[in-house]
Coordinates of C-alpha atoms in Angstrom, one line a residue:
X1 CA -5.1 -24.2 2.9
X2 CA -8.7 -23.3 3.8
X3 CA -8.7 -20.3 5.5
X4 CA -12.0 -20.0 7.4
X5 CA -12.7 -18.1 10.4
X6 CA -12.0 -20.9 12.7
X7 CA -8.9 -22.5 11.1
X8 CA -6.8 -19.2 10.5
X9 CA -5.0 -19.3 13.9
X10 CA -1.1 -20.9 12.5
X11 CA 0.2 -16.8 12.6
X12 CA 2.0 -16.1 15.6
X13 CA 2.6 -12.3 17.3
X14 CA 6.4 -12.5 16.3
X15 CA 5.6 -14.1 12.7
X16 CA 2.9 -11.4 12.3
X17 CA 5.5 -8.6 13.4
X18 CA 8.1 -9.8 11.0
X19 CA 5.5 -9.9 8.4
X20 CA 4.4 -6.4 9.1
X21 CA 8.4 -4.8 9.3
X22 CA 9.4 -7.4 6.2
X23 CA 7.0 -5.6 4.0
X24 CA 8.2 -2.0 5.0
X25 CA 11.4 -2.8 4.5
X26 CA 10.4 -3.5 0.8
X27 CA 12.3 -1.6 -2.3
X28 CA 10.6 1.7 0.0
X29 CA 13.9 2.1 1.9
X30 CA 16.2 1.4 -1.5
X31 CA 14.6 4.4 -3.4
X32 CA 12.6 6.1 -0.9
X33 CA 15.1 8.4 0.6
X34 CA 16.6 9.5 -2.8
X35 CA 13.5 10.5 -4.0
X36 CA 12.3 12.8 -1.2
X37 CA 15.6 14.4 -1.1
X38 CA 14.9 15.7 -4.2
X39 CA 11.6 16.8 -3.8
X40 CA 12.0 18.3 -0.6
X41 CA 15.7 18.8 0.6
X42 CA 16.8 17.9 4.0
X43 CA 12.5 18.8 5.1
X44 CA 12.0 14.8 3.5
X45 CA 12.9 14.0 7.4
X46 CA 9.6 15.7 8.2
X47 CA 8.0 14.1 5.3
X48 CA 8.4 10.3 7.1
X49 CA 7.2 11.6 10.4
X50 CA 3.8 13.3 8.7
X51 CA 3.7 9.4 7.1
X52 CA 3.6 7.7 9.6
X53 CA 1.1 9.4 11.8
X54 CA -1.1 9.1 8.4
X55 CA -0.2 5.5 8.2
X56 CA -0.7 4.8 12.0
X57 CA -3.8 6.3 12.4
X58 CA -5.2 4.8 9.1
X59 CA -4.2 1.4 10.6
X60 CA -5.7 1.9 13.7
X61 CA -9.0 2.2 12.5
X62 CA -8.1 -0.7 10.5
X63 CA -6.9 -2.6 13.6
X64 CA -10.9 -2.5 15.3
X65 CA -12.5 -3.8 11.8
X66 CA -9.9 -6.4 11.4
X67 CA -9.5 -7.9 15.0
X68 CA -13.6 -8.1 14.6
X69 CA -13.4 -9.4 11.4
X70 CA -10.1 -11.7 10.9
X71 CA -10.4 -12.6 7.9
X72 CA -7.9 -12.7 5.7
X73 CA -7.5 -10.3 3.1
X74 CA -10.0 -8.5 5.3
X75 CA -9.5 -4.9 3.2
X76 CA -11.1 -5.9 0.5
X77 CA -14.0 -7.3 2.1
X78 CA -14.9 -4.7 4.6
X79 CA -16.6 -2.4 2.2
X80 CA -19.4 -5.0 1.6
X81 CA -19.8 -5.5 5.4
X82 CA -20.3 -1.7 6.0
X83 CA -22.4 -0.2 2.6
X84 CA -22.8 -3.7 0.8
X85 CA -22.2 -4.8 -2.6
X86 CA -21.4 -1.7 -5.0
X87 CA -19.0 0.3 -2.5
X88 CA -17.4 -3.2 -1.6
X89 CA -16.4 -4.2 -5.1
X90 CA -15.4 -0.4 -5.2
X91 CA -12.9 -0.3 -2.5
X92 CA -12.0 -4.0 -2.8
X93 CA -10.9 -3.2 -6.6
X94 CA -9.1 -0.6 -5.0
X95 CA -7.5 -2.6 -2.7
X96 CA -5.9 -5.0 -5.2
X97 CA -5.3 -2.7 -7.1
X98 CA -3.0 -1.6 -4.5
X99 CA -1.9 -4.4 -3.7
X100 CA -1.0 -6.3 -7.3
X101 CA 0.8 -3.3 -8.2
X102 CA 3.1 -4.1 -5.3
X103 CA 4.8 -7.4 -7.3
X104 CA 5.8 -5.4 -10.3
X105 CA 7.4 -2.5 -8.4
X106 CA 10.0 -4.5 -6.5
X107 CA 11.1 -6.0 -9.3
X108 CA 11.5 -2.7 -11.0
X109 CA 13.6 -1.7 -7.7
X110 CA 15.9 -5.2 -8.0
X111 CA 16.3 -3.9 -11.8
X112 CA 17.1 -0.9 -11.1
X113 CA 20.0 -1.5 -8.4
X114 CA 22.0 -3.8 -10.7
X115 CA 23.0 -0.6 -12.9
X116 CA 25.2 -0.3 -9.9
X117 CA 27.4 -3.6 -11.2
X118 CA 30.2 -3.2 -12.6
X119 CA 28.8 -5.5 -16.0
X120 CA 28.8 -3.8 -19.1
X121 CA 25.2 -5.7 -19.7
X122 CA 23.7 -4.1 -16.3
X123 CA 24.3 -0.7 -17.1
X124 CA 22.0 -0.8 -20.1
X125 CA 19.3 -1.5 -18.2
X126 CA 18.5 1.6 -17.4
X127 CA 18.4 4.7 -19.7
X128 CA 21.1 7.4 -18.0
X129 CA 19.2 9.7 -19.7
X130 CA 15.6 9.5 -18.8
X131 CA 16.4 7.1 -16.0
X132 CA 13.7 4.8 -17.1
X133 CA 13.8 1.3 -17.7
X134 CA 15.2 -0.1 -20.8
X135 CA 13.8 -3.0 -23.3
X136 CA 16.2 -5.1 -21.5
X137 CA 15.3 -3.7 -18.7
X138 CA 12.0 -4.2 -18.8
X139 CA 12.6 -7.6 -19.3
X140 CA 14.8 -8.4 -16.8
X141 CA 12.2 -7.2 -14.0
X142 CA 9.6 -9.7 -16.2
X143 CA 12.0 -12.2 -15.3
X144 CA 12.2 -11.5 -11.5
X145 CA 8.2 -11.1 -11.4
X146 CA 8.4 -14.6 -12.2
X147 CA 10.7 -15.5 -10.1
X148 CA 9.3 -13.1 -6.7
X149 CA 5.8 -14.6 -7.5
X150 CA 7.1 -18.3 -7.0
X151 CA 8.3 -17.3 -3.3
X152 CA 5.1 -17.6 -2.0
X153 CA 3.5 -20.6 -4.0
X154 CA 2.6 -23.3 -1.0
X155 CA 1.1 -21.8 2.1
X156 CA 0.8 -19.4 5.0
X157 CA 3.3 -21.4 6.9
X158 CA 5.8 -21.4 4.4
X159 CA 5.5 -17.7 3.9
X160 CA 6.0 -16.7 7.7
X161 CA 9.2 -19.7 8.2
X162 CA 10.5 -17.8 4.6
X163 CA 10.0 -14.2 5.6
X164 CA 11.0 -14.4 9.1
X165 CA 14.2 -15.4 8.0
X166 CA 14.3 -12.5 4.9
X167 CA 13.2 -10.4 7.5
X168 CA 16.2 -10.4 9.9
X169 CA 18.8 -10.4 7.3
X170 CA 17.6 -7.4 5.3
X171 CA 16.9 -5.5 8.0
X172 CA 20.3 -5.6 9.2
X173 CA 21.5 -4.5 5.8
X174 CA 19.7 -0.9 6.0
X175 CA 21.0 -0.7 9.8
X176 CA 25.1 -1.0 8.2
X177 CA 24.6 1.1 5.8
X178 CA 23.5 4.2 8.3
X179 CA 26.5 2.7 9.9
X180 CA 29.1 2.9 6.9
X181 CA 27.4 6.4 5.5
X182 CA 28.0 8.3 8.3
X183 CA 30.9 6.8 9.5
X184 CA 32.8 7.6 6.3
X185 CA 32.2 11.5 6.5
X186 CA 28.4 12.7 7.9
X187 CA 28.6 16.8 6.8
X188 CA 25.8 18.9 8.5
X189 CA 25.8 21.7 6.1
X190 CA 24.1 19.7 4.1
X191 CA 21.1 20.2 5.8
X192 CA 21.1 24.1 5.3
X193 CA 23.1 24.4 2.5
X194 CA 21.1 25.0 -1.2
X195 CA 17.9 26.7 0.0
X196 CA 18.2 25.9 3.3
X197 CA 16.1 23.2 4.9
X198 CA 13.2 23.6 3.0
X199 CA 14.7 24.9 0.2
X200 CA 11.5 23.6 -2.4
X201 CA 8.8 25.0 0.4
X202 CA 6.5 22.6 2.7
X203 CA 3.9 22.0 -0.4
X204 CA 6.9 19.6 -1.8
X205 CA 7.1 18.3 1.7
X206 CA 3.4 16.9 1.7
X207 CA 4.3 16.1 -2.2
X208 CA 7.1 13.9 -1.0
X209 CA 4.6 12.0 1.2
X210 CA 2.5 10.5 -1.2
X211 CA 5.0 10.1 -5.0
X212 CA 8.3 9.7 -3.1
X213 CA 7.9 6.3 -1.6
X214 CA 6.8 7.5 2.2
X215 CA 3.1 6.2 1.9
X216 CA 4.5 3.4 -0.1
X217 CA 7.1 2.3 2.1
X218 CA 4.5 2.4 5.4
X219 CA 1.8 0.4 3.3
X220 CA 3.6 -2.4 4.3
X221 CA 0.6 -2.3 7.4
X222 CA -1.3 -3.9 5.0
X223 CA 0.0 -7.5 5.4
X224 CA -0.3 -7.4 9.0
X225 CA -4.1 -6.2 8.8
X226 CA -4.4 -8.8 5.5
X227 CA -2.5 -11.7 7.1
X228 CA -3.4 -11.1 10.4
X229 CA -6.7 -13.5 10.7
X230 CA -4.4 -16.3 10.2
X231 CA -3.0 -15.3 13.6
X232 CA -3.6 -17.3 16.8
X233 CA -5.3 -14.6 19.0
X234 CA -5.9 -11.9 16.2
X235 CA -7.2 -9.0 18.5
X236 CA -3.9 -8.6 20.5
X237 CA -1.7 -9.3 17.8
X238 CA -2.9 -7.0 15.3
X239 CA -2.8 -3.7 16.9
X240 CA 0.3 -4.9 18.8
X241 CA 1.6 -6.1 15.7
X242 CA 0.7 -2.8 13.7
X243 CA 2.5 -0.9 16.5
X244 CA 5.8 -2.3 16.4
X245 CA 6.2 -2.7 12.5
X246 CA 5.7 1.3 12.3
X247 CA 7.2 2.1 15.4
X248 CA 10.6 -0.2 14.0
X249 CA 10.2 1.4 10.6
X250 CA 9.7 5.1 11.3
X251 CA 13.2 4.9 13.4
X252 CA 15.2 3.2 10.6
X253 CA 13.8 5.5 7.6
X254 CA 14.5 8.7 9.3
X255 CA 17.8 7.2 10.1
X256 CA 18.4 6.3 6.3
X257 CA 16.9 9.5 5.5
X258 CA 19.5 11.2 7.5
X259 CA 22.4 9.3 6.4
X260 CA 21.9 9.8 3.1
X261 CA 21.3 13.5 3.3
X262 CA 24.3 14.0 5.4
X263 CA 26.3 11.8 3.3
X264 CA 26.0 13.5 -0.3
X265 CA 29.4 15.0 -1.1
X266 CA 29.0 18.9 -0.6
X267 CA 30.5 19.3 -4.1
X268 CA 27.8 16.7 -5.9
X269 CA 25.1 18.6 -4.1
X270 CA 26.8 22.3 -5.3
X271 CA 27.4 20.8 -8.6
X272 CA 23.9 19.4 -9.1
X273 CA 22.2 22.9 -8.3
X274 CA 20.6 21.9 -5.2
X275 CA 18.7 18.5 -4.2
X276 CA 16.8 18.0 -7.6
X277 CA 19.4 17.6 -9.5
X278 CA 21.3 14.7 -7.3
X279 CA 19.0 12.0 -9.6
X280 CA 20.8 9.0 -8.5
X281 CA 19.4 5.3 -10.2
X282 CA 20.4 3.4 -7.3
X283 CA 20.9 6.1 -4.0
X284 CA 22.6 4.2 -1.7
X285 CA 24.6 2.2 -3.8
X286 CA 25.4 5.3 -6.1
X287 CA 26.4 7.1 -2.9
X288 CA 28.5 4.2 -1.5
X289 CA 30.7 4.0 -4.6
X290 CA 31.5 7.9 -4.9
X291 CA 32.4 7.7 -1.2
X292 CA 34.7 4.4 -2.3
X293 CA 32.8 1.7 0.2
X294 CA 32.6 -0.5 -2.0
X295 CA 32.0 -3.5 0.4
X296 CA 28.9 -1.4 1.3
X297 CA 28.1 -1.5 -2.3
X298 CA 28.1 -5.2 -2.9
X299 CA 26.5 -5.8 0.2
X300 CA 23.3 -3.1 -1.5
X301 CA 23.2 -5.3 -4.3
X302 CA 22.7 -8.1 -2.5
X303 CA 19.8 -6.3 -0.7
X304 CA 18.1 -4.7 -3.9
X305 CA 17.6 -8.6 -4.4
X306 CA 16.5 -9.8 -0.7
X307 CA 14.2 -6.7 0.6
X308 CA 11.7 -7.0 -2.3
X309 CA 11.8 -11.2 -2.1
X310 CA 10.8 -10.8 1.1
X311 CA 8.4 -7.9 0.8
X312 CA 6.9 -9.6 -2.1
X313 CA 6.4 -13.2 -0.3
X314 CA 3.5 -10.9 1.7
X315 CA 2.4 -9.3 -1.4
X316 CA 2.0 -12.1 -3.3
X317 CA -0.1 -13.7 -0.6
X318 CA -2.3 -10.2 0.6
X319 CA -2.9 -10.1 -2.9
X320 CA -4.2 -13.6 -3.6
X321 CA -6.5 -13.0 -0.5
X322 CA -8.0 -9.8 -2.4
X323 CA -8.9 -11.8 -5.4
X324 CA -10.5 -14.6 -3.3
X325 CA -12.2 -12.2 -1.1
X326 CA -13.4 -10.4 -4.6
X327 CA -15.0 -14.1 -5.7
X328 CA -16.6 -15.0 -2.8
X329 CA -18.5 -12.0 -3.1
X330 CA -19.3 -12.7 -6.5
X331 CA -17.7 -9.7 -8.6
X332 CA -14.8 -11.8 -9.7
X333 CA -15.0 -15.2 -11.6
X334 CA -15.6 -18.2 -8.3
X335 CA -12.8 -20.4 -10.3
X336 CA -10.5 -17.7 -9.2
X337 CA -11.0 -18.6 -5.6
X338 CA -10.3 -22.5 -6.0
X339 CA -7.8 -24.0 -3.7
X340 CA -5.1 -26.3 -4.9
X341 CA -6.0 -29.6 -3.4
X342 CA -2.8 -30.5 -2.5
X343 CA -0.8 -27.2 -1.6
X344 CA -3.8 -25.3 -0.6
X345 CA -3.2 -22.0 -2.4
X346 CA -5.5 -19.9 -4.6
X347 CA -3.1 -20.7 -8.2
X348 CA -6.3 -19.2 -10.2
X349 CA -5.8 -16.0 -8.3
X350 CA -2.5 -16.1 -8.4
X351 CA -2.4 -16.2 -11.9
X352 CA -4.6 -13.3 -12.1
X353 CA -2.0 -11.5 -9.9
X354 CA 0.4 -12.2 -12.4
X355 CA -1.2 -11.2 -15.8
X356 CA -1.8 -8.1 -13.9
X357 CA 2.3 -7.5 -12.7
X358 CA 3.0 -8.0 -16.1
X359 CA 0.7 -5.5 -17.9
X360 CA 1.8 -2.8 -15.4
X361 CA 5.2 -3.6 -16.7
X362 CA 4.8 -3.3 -20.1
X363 CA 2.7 -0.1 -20.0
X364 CA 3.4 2.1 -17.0
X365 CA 6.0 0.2 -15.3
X366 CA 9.2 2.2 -16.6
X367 CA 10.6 3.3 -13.3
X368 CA 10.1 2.6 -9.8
X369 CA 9.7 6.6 -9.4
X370 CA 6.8 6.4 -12.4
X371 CA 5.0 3.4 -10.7
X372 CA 5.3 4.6 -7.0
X373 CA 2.8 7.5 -7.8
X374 CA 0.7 6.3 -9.3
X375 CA 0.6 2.9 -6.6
X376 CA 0.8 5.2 -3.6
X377 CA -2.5 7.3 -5.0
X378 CA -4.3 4.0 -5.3
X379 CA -3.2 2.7 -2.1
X380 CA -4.5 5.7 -0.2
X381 CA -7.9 5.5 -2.1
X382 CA -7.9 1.9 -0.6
X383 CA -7.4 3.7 3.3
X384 CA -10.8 5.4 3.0
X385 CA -13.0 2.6 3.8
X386 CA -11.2 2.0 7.0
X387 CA -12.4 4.8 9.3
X388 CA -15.9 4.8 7.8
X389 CA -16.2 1.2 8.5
X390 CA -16.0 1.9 12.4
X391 CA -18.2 4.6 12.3
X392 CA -20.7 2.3 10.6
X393 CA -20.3 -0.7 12.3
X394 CA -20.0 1.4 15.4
X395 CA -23.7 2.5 15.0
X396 CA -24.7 -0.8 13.2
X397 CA -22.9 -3.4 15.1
X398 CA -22.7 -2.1 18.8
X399 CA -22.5 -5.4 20.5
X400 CA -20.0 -6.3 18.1
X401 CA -17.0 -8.0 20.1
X402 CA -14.1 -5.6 19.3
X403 CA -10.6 -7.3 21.0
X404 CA -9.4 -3.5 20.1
X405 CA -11.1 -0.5 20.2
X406 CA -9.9 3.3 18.2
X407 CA -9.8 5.3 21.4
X408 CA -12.1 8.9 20.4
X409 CA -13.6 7.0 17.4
X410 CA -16.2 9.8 17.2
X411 CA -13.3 12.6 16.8
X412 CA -10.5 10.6 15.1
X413 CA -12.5 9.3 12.1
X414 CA -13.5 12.1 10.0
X415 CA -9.9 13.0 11.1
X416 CA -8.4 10.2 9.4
X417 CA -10.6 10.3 6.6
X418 CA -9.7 14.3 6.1
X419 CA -6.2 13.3 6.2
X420 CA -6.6 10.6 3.6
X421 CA -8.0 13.1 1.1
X422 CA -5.5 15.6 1.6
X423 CA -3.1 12.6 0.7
X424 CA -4.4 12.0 -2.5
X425 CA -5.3 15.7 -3.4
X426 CA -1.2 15.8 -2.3
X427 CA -0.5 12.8 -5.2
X428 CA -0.4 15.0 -7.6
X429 CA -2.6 15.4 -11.1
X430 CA -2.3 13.5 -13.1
X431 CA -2.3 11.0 -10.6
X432 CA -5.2 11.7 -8.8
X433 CA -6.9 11.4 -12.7
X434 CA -5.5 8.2 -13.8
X435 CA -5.9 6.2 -10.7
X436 CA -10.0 8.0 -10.1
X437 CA -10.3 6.5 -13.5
X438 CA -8.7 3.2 -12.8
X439 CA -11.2 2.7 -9.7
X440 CA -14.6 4.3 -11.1
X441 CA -14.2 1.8 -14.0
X442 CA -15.4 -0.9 -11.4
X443 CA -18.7 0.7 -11.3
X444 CA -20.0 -0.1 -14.6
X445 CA -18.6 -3.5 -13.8
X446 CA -20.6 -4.1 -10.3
X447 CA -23.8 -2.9 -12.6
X448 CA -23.3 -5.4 -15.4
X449 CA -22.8 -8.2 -12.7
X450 CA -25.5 -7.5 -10.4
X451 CA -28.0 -6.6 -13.6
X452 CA -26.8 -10.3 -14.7
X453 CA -27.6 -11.8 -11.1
X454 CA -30.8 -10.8 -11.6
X455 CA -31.0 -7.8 -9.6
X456 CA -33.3 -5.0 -11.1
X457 CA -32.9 -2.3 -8.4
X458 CA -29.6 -0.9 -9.3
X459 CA -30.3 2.4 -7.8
X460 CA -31.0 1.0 -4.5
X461 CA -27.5 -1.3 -4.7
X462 CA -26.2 1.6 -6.0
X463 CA -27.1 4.5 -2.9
X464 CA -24.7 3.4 -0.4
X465 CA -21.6 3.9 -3.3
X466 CA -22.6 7.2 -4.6
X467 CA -20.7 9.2 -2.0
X468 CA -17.7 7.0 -2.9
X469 CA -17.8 8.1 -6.8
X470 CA -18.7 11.9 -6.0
X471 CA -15.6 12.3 -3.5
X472 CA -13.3 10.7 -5.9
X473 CA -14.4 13.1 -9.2
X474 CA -15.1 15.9 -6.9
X475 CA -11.0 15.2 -5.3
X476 CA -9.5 14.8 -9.1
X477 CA -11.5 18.0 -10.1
X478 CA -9.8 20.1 -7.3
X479 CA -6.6 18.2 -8.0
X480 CA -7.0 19.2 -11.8
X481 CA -7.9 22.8 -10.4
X482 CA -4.6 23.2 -7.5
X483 CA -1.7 24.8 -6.8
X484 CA 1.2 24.1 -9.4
X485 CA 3.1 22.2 -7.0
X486 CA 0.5 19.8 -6.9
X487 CA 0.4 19.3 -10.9
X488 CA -2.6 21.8 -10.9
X489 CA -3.4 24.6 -13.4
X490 CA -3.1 26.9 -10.6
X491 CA -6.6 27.9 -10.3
X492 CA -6.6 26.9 -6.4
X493 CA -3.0 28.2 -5.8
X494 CA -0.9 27.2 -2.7
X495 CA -2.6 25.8 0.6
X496 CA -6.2 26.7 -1.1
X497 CA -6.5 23.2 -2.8
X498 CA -5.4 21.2 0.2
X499 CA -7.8 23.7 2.6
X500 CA -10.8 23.1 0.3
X501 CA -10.4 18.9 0.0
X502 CA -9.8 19.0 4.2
X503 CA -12.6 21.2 4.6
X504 CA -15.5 19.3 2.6
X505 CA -13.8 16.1 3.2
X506 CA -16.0 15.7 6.9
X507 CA -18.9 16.2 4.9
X508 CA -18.6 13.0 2.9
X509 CA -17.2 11.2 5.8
X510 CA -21.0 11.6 7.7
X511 CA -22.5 11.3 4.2
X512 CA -20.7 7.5 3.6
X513 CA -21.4 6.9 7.5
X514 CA -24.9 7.6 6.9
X515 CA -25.4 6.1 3.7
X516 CA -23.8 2.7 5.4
X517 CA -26.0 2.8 8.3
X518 CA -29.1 3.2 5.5
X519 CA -27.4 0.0 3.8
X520 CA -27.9 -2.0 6.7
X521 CA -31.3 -0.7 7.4
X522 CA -32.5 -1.8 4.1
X523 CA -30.9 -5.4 4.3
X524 CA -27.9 -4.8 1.4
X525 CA -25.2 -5.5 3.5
X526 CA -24.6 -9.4 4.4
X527 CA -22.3 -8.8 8.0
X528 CA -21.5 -12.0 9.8
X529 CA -23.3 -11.8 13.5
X530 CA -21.2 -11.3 16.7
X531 CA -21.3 -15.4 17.2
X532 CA -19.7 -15.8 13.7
X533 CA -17.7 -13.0 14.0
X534 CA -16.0 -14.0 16.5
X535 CA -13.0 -16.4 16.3
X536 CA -14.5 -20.0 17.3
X537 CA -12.7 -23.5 17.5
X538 CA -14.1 -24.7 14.4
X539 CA -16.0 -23.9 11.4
X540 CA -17.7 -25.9 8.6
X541 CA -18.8 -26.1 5.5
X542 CA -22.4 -24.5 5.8
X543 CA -20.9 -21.7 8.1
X544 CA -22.0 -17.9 7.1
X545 CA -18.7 -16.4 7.8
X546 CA -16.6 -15.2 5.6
X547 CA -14.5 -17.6 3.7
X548 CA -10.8 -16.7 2.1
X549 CA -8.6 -19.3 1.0
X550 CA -5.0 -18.4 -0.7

C-alpha cells in the first residue's frame, strides 16, 4: 500500500489509540513489575510515574514534528529534515535499532511465561539457575519470531482490524489480574517491610526507569507517532492519541505495580532477603500459582501469548517504515523499500527486520531482563532528535503549519533533552558503551555512502552530526566514570554523574539547535515546503514529499 502523504488517511482516532495502548501493553506489563521490584522495592511505583512524564514529554515534542510531518515511520526521517543527511542516518539507525529489537523481545517474553506450564518440556526452557534462556529456549522464541512477524504481513488495514481486537482482550487480562491479586490477600507491610520503601536508595529508582522495563513498556508512543500519518486528520489524532495511550497505561502499571508488590507472600519476601532476591521467571504467573489461582494462571499464559502478538503487529509495521524511510534517503539498499504489488507491503524490509530479530537472539537475546537494557538505552538515544527538531524547525520553518503546538517550546526542550541524557547516563555501563557503539558505527557508514554518491565534502555533510557523536562518547565516558549504582568505577560517585550529564546536557541541546539551523542555511537538509507538508487530497508520482511505503 503506497503510503504517500496524500493517501495515508485509512487510520482512524480510535484505531490510532488502540494502536498506541496495544503496544504498551506489550511483554512491558508481563515482566515489567517484577523487575523493578527488585531493583527498587515498593519505590518502583515512583519509578512508572518519573517514566511517564519522561515518556510524555518526549512525545510531545514528537507530536508537533509528526502532525507537520505525517509520514509514516516519521522518527527516522526527522533527523534528515532538521541537520540533513549524516545526523539523519544517525538517529534513523537509532530508531530501528530501537525499534527491530522490539520483535525479538516479545518473543523472548512469550518463552519465558510457558516455564509456568505444567510440561516437563517447558520448564527446560529456561535455566532456573541463571534464568536465562536455554538452547531450546532460544529456539522456541525463533519459532515465535516467525510466527509474531507473519501477523502483520498485508497492510495498514489489516493491522488496525487485528490489533483493535488484541487490544481489548489483553487489556482486560492485566485489569483481572489486579483484580484476583489483591483480592486473594493484598498485605501492606509489604511496602515498608525489608528496607523500608526505598530500601535500595532512589539511584536504583532512576535505574529501574531505564533496565527494568518502564521506558520500555511506554515506548509503545512510538507506533502512534510512526503509524500516525496513516491517520485521517493526523494533527488531532496524534497528540490526542498520544494522551490517552499514556494516560490508560500509567493507571494500569501502577496498578500492576501495586498488586504485585502487595501480593508477594510476606514469608517469600523475608525468605528471599528483601526484594532482590524475589527473581521470579514469569511474576505474575509465578505469583498466581503460590497464592493457588490457578485460573489466573492459565488465563497469564494465554496472555504471555496475546500481549506481544498484538504489540508486535505495530512493531513489525513501525519497523518496516524505518527501513523504507532509511532507503528513500539513500543510506539503505532502494530494493529494501519495494512494495509488494499485490499486498502492498515492504517484504524486502521486512526481511531485513527479520535477519536482524534473529541475530539478537542468538547473541544477546538470552533473557527478556538482558535485552530490555540494552533496547531501552537505544530507544532513549532514538528520543533525542525529537525536541531538537522543534527547536530547529521552529527557527527554520516558522510558517510551518503545526495542527499541534509544544506549549513553552523555548523552556521545555532543553528540558526534555536534559532528561533524556540523564536516562541513558541512568542505563547503566555497560549499556550506555555497547549501545554508543552500536549507533556511532553508522558514521563510518553514512561516509562510505555519501563518498560513493560522489560527494567530496564530507566535513561539511559531516558538521551538523558532530554534536550527536560528541554527546554520545562524552555520555558513555561519564557513564564509564559514575556512581556504582550506575555500573560506574565510582569515580563520579552518587548524584555527581547524573548532575554533570544534566548540567552540560543544555549545552549540546543549543549546540545541535544551532548546528541544524547552519544545515539549513547551507542547503544540506531537503525539508518538504509548508504546501507539501501539509496533508493534501492527492499526491503523485513526481511529488517532493516524503514517500514511505510498508
Amino acid at each position: 500500500m503506497d503510503m504517500s502523504a496524500g493517501e495515508r488517511k485509512g487510520l482512524s482516532l480510535f484505531a490510532l489509540i488502540m494502536i498506541g495502548i496495544g503496544s504498551i501493553f506489550g511483554s512491558g506489563w508481563l515482566f515489567g513489575a517484577g523487575s523493578a521490584a527488585q531493583v527498587a522495592g515498593p519505590a518502583a511505583l515512583v519509578a512508572w510515574v518519573i517514566g511517564v512524564v519522561f515518556i510524555g514529554l518526549i512525545a510531545m515534542s514528537y507530536a508537533e514534528v509528526g502532525s507537520a510531518y505525517p509520514i509514516p515511520g516519521g522518527m527516522a526521517r526527522y533527523g534528515h529534515l532538521s541537520h540533513g543527511p549524516v545526523l539523519g542516518f544517525l538517529t534513523g539507525w537509532a530508531v530501528w535499532i530501537a525499534t527491530a529489537s522490539l520483535v525479538p523481545i516479545e518473543s523472548i517474553a512469550a518463552t519465558q511465561y510457558m516455564t509456568s506450564w505444567s510440561f516437563g518440556w517447558a520448564k527446560g526452557l529456561v535455566d532456573p539457575a541463571t534464568h536465562q534462556l536455554t538452547l531450546s529456549g532460544t529456539a522456541m522464541s525463533l519459532v515465535l519470531t516467525l510466527a509474531l512477524w507473519l501477523t502483520c504481513f498485508w497492510s495498514v488495514q489489516l493491522l488496525a482490524r487485528a490489533n483493535t481486537v488484541l487490544t481489548l482482550v489483553k487489556f482486560a487480562i492485566p485489569v483481572l489480574a489486579v483484580l484476583a491479586l489483591v483480592g486473594s490477600g493484598f498485605h501492606t507491610s509489604n511496602f515498608t517491610a525489608q528496607g523500608g520503601f526505598a530500601p535500595y536508595g532512589w539511584p536504583a529508582v532512576l535505574t529501574a526507569v531505564t533496565t527494568c522495563g518502564v521506558v520500555f513498556a511506554f515506548n509503545g508512543f512510538q507506533a502512534v507517532v510512526n503509524l500516525g500519518g496513516a491517520a485521517k486528520n493526523p494533527g488531532r489524532a496524534i497528540p490526542v492519541a498520544l494522551v490517552g495511550a499514556l494516560a490508560l497505561g500509567l493507571v494500569i502499571y501502577l496498578a500492576l505495580q501495586a498488586a504485585y508488590l502487595g501480593s508477594v507472600p510476606p514469608e517469600l519476601l523475608a525468605r528471599s532477603g528483601g526484594w532482590q532476591g524475589v527473581n521470579l521467571n514469569s511474576p505474575f504467573a509465578d505469583l498466581a500459582g503460590l497464592l493457588m489461582l490457578h485460573w489466573l494462571v492459565t488465563m497469564l499464559q494465554f496472555g504471555a501469548f496475546i500481549s506481544p502478538a498484538g504489540s508486535n503487529i505495530a512493531n513489525v509495521a513501525s519497523a518496516a517504515y524505518m527501513v523504507t524511510n532509511l532507503a528513500e534517503t539513500g543510506f539503505f539498499p532502494r530494493k529494501l523499500a519495494a512494495v509488494h504489488p499485490r499486498y502492498g507491503t515492504a517484504r524486502p524490509a521486512m526481511w531485513l527486520n527479520l535477519g536482524f530479530s534473529v541475530v539478537l537472539l542468538l547473541t544477546v537475546g538470552r533473557s527478556w531482563q538482558a535485552l530490555a537494557g540494552v533496547v531501552s538505552a537505544a530507544m532513549v538515544i532514538s528520543y533525542l532528535i525529537g525536541p531538537i527538531a522543534v527547536g530547529v524547525l521552529r527557527r527554520t520553518r516558522p510558517e510551518l503549519p503545526r495542527p499541534f503546538r509544544l506549549p513553552a517550546a523555548g523552556v521545555l526542550c532543553p528540558v526534555i533533552f536534559a532528561f533524556a541524557a540523564c536516562a541513558l547516563y541512568w542505563s547503566k555501563w555497560p549499556e550506555t558503551g555497547k549501545i554508543t557503539l552500536l549507533t556511532l558505527v553508522a558514521a563510518p557508514v553514512a561516509a562510505l555512502v555519501l563518498w560513493h554518491r560522489g560527494e567530496r565534502r564530507l566535513l561539511q555533510q559531516f558538521a551538523p552530526a558532530w554534536w550527536m557523536i560528541a554527546f554520545l562518547v562524552w555520555t558513555a565516558a561519564v557513564s564509564a566514570l559514575g556512581g556504582e549504582e550506575f555500573g560506574g568505577r565510582d569515580v563520579l560517585p552518587g548524584v555527581l554523574g547524573t548532575a554533570l550529564i544534566a548540567v552540560t546536557a543544555p549545552v549540546f541541546y543549543f549546540w545541535a539547535v544551532r548546528s541544524g539551523v547552519r544545515a539549513h542555511e547551507r542547503g544540506l537538509t531537503s525539508a518538504p515546503s509548508p504546501a507539501e507538508a501539509a496533508p493534501t487530497p492527492a499526491a503523485t508520482p513526481d511529488d517532493a514529499r516524503p514517500m514511505a511505503s510498508v
